[in-house]
PDB file of C-alpha atoms in Angstrom:
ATOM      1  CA  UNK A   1      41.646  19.274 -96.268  1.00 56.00           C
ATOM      2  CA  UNK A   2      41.576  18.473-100.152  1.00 60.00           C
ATOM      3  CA  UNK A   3      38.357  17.358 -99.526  1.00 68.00           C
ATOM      4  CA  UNK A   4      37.001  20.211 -97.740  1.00 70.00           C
ATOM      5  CA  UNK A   5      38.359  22.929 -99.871  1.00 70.00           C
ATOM      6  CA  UNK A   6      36.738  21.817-102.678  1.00 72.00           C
ATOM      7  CA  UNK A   7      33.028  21.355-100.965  1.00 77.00           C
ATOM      8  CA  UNK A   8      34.086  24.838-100.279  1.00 74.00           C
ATOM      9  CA  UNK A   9      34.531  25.827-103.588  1.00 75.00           C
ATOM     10  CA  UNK A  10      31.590  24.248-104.904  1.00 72.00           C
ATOM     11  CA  UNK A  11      29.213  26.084-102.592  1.00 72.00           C
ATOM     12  CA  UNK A  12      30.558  29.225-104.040  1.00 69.00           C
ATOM     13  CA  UNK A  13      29.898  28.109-107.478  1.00 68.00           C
ATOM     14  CA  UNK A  14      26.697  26.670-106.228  1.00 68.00           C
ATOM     15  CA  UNK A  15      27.026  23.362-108.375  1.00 74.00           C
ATOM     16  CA  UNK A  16      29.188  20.248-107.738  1.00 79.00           C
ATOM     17  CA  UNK A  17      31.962  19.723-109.300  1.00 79.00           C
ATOM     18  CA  UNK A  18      33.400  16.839-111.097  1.00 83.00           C
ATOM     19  CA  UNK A  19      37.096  16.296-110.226  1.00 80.00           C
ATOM     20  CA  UNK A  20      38.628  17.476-113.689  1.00 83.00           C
ATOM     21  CA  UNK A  21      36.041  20.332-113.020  1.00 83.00           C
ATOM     22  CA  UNK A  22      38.008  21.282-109.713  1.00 80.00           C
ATOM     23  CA  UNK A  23      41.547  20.449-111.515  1.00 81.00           C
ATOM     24  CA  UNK A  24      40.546  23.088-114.321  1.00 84.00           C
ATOM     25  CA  UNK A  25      39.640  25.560-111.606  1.00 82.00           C
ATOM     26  CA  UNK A  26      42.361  25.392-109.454  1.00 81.00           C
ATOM     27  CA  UNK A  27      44.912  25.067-112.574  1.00 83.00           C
ATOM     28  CA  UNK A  28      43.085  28.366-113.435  1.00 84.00           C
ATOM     29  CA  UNK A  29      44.288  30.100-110.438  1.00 81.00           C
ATOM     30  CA  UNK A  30      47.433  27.711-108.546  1.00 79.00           C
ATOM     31  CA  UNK A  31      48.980  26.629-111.734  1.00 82.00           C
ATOM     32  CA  UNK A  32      48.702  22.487-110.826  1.00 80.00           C
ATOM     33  CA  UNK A  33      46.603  20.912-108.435  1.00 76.00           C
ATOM     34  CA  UNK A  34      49.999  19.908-107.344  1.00 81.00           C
ATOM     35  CA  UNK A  35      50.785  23.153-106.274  1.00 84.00           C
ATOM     36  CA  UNK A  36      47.484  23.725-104.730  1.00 79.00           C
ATOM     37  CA  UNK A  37      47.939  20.793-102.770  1.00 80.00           C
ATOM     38  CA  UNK A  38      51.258  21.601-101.017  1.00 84.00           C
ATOM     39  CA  UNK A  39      50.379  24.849-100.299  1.00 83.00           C
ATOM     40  CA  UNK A  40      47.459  23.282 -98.506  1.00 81.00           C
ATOM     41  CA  UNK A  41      49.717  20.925 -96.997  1.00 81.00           C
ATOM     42  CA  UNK A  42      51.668  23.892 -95.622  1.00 82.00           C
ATOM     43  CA  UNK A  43      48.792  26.004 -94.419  1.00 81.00           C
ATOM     44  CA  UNK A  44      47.941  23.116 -92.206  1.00 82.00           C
ATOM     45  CA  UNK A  45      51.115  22.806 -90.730  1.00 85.00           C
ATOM     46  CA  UNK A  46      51.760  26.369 -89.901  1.00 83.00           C
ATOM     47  CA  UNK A  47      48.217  26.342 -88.276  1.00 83.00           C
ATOM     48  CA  UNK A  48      49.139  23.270 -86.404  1.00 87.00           C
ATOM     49  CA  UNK A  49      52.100  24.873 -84.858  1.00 82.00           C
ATOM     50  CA  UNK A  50      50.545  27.949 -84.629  1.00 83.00           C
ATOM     51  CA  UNK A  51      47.703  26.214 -82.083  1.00 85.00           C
ATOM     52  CA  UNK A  52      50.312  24.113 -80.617  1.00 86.00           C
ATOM     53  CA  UNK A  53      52.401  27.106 -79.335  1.00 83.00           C
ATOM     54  CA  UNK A  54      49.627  29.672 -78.642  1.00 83.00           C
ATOM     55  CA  UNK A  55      46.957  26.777 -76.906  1.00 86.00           C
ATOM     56  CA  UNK A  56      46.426  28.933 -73.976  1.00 86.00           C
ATOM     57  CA  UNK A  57      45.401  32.161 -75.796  1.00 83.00           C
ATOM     58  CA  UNK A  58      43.611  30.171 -78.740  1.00 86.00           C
ATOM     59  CA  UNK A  59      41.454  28.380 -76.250  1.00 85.00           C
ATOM     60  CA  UNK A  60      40.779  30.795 -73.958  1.00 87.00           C
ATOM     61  CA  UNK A  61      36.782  31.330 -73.940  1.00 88.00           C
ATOM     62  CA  UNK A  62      35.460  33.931 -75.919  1.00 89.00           C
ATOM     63  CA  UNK A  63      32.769  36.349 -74.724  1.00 91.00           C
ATOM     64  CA  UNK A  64      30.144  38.726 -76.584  1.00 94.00           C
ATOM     65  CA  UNK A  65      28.572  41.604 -73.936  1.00 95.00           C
ATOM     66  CA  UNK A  66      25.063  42.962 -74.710  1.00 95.00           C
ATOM     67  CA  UNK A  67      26.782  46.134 -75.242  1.00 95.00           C
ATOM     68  CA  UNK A  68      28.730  44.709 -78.545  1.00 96.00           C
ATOM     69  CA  UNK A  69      25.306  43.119 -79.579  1.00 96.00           C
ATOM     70  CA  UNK A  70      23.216  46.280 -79.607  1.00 96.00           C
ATOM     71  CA  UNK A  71      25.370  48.230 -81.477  1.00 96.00           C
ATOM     72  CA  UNK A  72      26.111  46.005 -83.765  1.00 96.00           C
ATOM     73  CA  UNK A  73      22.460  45.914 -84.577  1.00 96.00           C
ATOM     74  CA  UNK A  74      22.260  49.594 -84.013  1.00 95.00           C
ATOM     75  CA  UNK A  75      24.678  50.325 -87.251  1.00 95.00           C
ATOM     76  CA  UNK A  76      23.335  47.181 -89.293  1.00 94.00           C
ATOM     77  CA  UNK A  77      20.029  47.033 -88.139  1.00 91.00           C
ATOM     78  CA  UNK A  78      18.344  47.966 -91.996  1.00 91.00           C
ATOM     79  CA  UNK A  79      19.889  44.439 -92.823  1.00 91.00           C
ATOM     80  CA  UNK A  80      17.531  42.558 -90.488  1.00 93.00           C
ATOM     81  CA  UNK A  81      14.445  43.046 -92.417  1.00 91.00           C
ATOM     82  CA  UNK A  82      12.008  40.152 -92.802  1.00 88.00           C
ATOM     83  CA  UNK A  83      10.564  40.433 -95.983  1.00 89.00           C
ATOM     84  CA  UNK A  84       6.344  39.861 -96.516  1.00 93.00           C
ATOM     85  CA  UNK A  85       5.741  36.284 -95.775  1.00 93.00           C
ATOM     86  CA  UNK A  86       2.561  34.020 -95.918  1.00 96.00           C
ATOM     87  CA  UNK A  87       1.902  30.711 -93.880  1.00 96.00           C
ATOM     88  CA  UNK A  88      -0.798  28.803 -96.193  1.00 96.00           C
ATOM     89  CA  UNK A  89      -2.379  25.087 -96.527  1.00 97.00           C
ATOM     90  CA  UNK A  90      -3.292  23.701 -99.927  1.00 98.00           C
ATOM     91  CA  UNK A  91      -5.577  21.421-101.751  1.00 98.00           C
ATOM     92  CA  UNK A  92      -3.733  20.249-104.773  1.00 98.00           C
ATOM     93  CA  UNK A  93      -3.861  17.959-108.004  1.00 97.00           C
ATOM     94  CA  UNK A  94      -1.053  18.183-110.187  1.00 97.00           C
ATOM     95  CA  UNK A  95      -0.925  18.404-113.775  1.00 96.00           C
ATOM     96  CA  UNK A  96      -0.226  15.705-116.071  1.00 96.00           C
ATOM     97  CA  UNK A  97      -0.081  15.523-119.934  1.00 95.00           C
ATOM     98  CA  UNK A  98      -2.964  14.484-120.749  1.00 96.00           C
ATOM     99  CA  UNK A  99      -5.145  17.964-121.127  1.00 96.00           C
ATOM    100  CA  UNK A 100      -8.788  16.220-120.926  1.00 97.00           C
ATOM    101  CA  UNK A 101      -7.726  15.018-117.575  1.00 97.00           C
ATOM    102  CA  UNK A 102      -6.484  18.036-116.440  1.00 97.00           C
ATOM    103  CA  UNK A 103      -9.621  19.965-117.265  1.00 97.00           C
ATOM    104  CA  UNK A 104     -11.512  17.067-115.467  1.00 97.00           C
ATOM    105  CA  UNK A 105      -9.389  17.834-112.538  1.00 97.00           C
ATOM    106  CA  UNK A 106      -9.639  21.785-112.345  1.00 97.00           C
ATOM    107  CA  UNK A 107     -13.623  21.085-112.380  1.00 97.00           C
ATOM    108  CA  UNK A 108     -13.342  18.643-110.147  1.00 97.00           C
ATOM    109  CA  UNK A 109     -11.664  21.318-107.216  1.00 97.00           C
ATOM    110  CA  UNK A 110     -14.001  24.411-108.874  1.00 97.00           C
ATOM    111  CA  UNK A 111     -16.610  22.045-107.732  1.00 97.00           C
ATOM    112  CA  UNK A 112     -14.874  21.362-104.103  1.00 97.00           C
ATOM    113  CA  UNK A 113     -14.074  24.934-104.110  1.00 97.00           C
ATOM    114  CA  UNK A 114     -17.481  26.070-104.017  1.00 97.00           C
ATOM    115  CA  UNK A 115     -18.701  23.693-101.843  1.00 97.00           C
ATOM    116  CA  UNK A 116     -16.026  25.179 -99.375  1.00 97.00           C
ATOM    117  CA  UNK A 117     -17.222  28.933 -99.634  1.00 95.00           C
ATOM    118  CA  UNK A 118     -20.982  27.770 -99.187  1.00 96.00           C
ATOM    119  CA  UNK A 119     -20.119  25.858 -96.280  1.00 95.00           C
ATOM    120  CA  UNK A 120     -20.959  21.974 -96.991  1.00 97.00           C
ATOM    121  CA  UNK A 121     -17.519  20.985 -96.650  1.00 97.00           C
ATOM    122  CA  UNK A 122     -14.684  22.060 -94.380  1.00 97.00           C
ATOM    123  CA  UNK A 123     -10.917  22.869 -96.035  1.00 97.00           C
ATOM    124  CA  UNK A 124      -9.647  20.055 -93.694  1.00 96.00           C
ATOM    125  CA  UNK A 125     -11.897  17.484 -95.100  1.00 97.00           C
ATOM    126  CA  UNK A 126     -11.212  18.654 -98.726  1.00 97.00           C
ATOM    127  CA  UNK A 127      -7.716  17.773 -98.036  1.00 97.00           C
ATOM    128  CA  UNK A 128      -8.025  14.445 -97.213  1.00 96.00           C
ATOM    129  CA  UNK A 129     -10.491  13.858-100.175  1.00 96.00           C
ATOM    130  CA  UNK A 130      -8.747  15.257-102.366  1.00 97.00           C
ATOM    131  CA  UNK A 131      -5.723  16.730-102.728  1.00 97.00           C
ATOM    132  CA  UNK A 132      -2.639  14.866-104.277  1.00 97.00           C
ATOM    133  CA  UNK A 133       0.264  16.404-102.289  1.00 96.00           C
ATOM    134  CA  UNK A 134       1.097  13.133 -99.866  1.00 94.00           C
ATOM    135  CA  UNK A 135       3.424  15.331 -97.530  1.00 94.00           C
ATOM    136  CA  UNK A 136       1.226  17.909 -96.762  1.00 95.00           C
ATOM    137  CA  UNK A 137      -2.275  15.768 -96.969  1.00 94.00           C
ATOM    138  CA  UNK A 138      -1.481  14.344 -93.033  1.00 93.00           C
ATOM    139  CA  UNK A 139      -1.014  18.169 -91.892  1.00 95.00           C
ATOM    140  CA  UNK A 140      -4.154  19.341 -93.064  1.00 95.00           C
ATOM    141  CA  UNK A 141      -2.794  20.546 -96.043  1.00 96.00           C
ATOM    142  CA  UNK A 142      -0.182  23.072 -94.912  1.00 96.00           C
ATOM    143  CA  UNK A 143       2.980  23.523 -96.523  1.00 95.00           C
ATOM    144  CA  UNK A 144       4.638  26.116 -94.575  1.00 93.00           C
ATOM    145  CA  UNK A 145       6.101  29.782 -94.521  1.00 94.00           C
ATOM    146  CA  UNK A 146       6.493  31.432 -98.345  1.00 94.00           C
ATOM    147  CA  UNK A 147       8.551  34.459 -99.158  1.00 92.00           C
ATOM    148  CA  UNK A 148       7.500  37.391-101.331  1.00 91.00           C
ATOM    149  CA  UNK A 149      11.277  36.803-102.184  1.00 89.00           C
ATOM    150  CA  UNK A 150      11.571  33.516-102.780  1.00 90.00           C
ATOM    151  CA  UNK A 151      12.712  33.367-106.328  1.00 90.00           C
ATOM    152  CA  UNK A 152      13.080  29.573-106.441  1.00 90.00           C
ATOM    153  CA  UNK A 153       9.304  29.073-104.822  1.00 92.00           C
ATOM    154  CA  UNK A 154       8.207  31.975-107.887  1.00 92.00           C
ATOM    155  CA  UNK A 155       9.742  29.845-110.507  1.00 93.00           C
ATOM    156  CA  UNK A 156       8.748  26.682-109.228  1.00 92.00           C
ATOM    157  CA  UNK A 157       4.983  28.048-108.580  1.00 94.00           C
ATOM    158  CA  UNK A 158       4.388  31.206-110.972  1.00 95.00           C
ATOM    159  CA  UNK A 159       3.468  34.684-110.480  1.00 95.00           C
ATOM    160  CA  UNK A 160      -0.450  33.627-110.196  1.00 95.00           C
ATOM    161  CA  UNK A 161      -0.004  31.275-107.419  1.00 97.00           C
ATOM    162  CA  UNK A 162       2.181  34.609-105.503  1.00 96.00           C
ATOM    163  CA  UNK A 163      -0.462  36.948-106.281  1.00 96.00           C
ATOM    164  CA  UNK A 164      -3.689  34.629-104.662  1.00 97.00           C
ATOM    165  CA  UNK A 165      -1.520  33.904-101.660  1.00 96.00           C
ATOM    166  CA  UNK A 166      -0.586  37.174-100.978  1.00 96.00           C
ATOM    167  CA  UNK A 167      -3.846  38.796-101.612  1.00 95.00           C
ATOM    168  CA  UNK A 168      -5.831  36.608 -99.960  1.00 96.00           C
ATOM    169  CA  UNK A 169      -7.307  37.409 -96.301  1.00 96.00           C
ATOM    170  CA  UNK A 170      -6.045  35.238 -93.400  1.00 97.00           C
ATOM    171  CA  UNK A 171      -8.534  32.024 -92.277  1.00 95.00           C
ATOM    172  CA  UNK A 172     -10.511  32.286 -95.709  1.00 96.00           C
ATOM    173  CA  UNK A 173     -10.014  30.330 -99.035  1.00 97.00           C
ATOM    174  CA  UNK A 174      -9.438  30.880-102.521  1.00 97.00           C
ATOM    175  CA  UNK A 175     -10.630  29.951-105.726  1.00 97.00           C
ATOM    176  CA  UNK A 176      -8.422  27.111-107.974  1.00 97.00           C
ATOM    177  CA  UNK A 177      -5.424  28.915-108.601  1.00 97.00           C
ATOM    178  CA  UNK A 178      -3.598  27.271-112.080  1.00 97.00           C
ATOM    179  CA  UNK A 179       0.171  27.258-110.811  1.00 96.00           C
ATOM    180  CA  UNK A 180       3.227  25.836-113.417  1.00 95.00           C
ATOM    181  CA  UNK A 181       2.260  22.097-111.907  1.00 94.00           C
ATOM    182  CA  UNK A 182      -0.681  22.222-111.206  1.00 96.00           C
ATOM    183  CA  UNK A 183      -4.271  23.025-109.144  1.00 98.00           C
ATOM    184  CA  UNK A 184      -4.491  24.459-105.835  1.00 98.00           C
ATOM    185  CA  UNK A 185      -7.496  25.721-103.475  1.00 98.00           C
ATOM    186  CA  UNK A 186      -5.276  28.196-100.934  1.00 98.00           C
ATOM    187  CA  UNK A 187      -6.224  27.816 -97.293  1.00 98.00           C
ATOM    188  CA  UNK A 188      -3.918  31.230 -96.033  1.00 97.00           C
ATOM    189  CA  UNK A 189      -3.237  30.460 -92.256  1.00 97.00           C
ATOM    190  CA  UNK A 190      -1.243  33.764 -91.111  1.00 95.00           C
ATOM    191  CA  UNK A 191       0.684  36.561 -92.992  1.00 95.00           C
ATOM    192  CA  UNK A 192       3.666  39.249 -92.063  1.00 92.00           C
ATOM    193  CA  UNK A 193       4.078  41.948 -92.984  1.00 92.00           C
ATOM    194  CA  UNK A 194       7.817  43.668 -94.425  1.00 92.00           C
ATOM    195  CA  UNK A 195       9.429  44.797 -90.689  1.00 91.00           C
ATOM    196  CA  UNK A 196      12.917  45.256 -89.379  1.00 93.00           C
ATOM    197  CA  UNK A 197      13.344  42.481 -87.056  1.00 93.00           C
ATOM    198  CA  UNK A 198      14.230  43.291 -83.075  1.00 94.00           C
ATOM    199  CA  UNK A 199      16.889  41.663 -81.530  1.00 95.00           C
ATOM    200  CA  UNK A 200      14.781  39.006 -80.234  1.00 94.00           C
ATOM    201  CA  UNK A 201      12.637  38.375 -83.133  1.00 93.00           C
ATOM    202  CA  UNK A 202      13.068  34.958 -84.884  1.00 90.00           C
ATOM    203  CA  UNK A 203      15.155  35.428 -88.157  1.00 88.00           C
ATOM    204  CA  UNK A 204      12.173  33.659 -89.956  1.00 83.00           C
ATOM    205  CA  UNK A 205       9.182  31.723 -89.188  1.00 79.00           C
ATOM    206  CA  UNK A 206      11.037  28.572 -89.994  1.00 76.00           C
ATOM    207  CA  UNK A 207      13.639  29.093 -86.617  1.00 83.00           C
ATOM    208  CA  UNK A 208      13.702  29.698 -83.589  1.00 87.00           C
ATOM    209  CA  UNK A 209      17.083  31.447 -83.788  1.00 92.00           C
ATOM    210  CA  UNK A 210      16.878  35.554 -83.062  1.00 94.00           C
ATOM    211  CA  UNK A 211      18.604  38.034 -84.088  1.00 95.00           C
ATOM    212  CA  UNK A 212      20.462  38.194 -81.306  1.00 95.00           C
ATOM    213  CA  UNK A 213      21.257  34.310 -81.477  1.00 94.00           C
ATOM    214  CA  UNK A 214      23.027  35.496 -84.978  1.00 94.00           C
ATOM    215  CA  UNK A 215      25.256  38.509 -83.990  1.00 95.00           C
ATOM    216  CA  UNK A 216      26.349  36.868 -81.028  1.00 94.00           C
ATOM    217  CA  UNK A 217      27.810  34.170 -83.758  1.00 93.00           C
ATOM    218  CA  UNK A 218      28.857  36.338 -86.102  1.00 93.00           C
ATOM    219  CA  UNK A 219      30.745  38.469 -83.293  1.00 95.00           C
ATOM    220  CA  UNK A 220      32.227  35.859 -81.779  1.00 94.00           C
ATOM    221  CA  UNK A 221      33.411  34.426 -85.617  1.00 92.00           C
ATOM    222  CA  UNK A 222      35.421  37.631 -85.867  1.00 93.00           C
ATOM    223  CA  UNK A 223      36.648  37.714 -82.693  1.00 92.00           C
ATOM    224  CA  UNK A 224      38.088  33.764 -83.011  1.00 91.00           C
ATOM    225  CA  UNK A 225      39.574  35.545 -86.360  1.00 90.00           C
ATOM    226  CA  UNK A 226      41.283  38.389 -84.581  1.00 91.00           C
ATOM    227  CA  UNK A 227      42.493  36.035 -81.932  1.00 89.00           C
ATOM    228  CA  UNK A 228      44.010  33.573 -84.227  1.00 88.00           C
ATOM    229  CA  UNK A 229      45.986  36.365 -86.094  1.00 88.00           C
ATOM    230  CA  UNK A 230      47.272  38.368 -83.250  1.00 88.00           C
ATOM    231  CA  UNK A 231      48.600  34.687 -81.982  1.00 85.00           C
ATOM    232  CA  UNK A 232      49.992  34.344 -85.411  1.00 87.00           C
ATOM    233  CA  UNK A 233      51.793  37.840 -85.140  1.00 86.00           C
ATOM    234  CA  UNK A 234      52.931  37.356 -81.546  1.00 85.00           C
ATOM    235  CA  UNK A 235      54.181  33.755 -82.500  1.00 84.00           C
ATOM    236  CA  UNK A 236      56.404  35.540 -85.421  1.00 82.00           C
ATOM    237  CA  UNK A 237      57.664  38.506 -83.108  1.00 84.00           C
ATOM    238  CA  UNK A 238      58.935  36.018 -80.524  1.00 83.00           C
ATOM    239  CA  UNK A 239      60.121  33.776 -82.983  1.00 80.00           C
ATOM    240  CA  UNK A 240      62.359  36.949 -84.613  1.00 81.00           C
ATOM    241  CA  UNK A 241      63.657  37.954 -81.174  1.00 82.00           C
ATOM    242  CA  UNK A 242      64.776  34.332 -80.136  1.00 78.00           C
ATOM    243  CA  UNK A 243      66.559  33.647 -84.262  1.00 69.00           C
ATOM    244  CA  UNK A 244      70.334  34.060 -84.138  1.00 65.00           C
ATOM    245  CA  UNK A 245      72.101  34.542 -87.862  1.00 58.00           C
ATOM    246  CA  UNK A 246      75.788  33.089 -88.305  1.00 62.00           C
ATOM    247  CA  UNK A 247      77.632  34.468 -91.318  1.00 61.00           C
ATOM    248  CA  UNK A 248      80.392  31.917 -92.207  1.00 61.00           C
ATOM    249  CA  UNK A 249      82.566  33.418 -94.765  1.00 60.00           C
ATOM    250  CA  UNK A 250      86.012  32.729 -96.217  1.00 58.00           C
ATOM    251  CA  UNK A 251      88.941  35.509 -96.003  1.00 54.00           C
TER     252      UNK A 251
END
């Protein structure tokens, strides 16, 4: 449970933590790790009894109609939007720090890139000829869905590399585009607009999961939630009607 809580609180910080890192935080808000630990210790056992004496009601299946799934989408649907996305192969060399190389290479695919626009060599044989990136070179070059709002891909890549991929028309190819690593000739395979997703639309071109797949989880979190505390209440009602108090006193 130690364990647990803090992978826990390390996602929320989103960094590991060393353990006088956790110590400090916890100290911060338990007063001792000590502390922290028994009241974890204490947690568990109260849920332990707690599933021990309300089994039957804690196990009992739970079920999500299509009536709770539509309107749950009906009052939240604005959140389901999939933002403008790009599917797109690559030719790529990366850069190094040597600059006369790196001018050698960015002729080298100006070259291959013209040769692709005039039509004496296909994007799929560049690829293997060329390009530098070994887990994409066996897929004819394509590296997957991007994000307009991928912040990570935009600081990894640049603003240049986002404005060629998302400018460029599906099934042609661009020019050498100068990213923060390096040079690329952009094959763009199939673009999305901005939409709010339907219910049965994939939550991104990555999954198969819908949006249905997701409410139905999310609903049935909550619900496993509600359950557990209404056991918890009923388990403290009974428990208050069954206590008897003796008062011993001396005359």
């Amino acid at each position: 449970a130690y364990k647990s809580q803090k992978s826990s609180i390390e996602a929320s910080y989103g960094q590991a933590l060393t353990d006088a890192q956790f110590a400090e935080v916890i100290a911060n808000n338990f007063g001792s790790v000590e502390t922290y630990r028994k009241m974890i210790a204490e947690q568990l056992m109260v849920d332990s009894y707690v599933r021990l004496k309300k089994a039957d009601v804690l196990n009992s299946p739970i079920t999500i109609s299509d009536t709770e799934i539509l309107s749950f989408y009906r009052k939240n649907r604005t959140q389901f939007v999939s933002p403008e996305t790009v599917k797109l192969s690559h030719i790529y060399i990366p850069m190094v720090a040597d600059q006369a190389t790196n001018d050698k290479n960015k002729a080298l695919l100006d070259d291959v890139a013209g040769r692709i626009k005039a039509g004496s060599l296909t994007f799929e044989k560049a690829v293997v000829d060329y390009s530098q990136d070994t887990q994409s070179k066996n897929k004819a070059g394509d590296i997957g869905w991007l994000t307009m709002d991928n912040t990570e891909a935009l600081a990894g890549l640049g603003d240049t590399f986002f404005d060629v991929a998302f400018t460029t028309e599906v099934g042609t190819t661009s020019d050498v585009v100068t990213s923060l690593n390096g040079y690329h000739i952009l094959k763009i395979l199939a673009y999305n607009e901005t939409k709010i997703l339907a219910l049965d639309d994939a939550i991104s071109p990555n999954t198969t999961s819908t949006i249905r797949d997701y409410i139905r989880s999310q609903l049935s979190q909550t619900k496993q939630q509600e359950t557990y505390y209404q056991a918890i209440n009923s388990l403290v009602d009974e428990l208050r009607k069954s206590a008897s108090v003796n008062i011993l006193y001396k005359k």
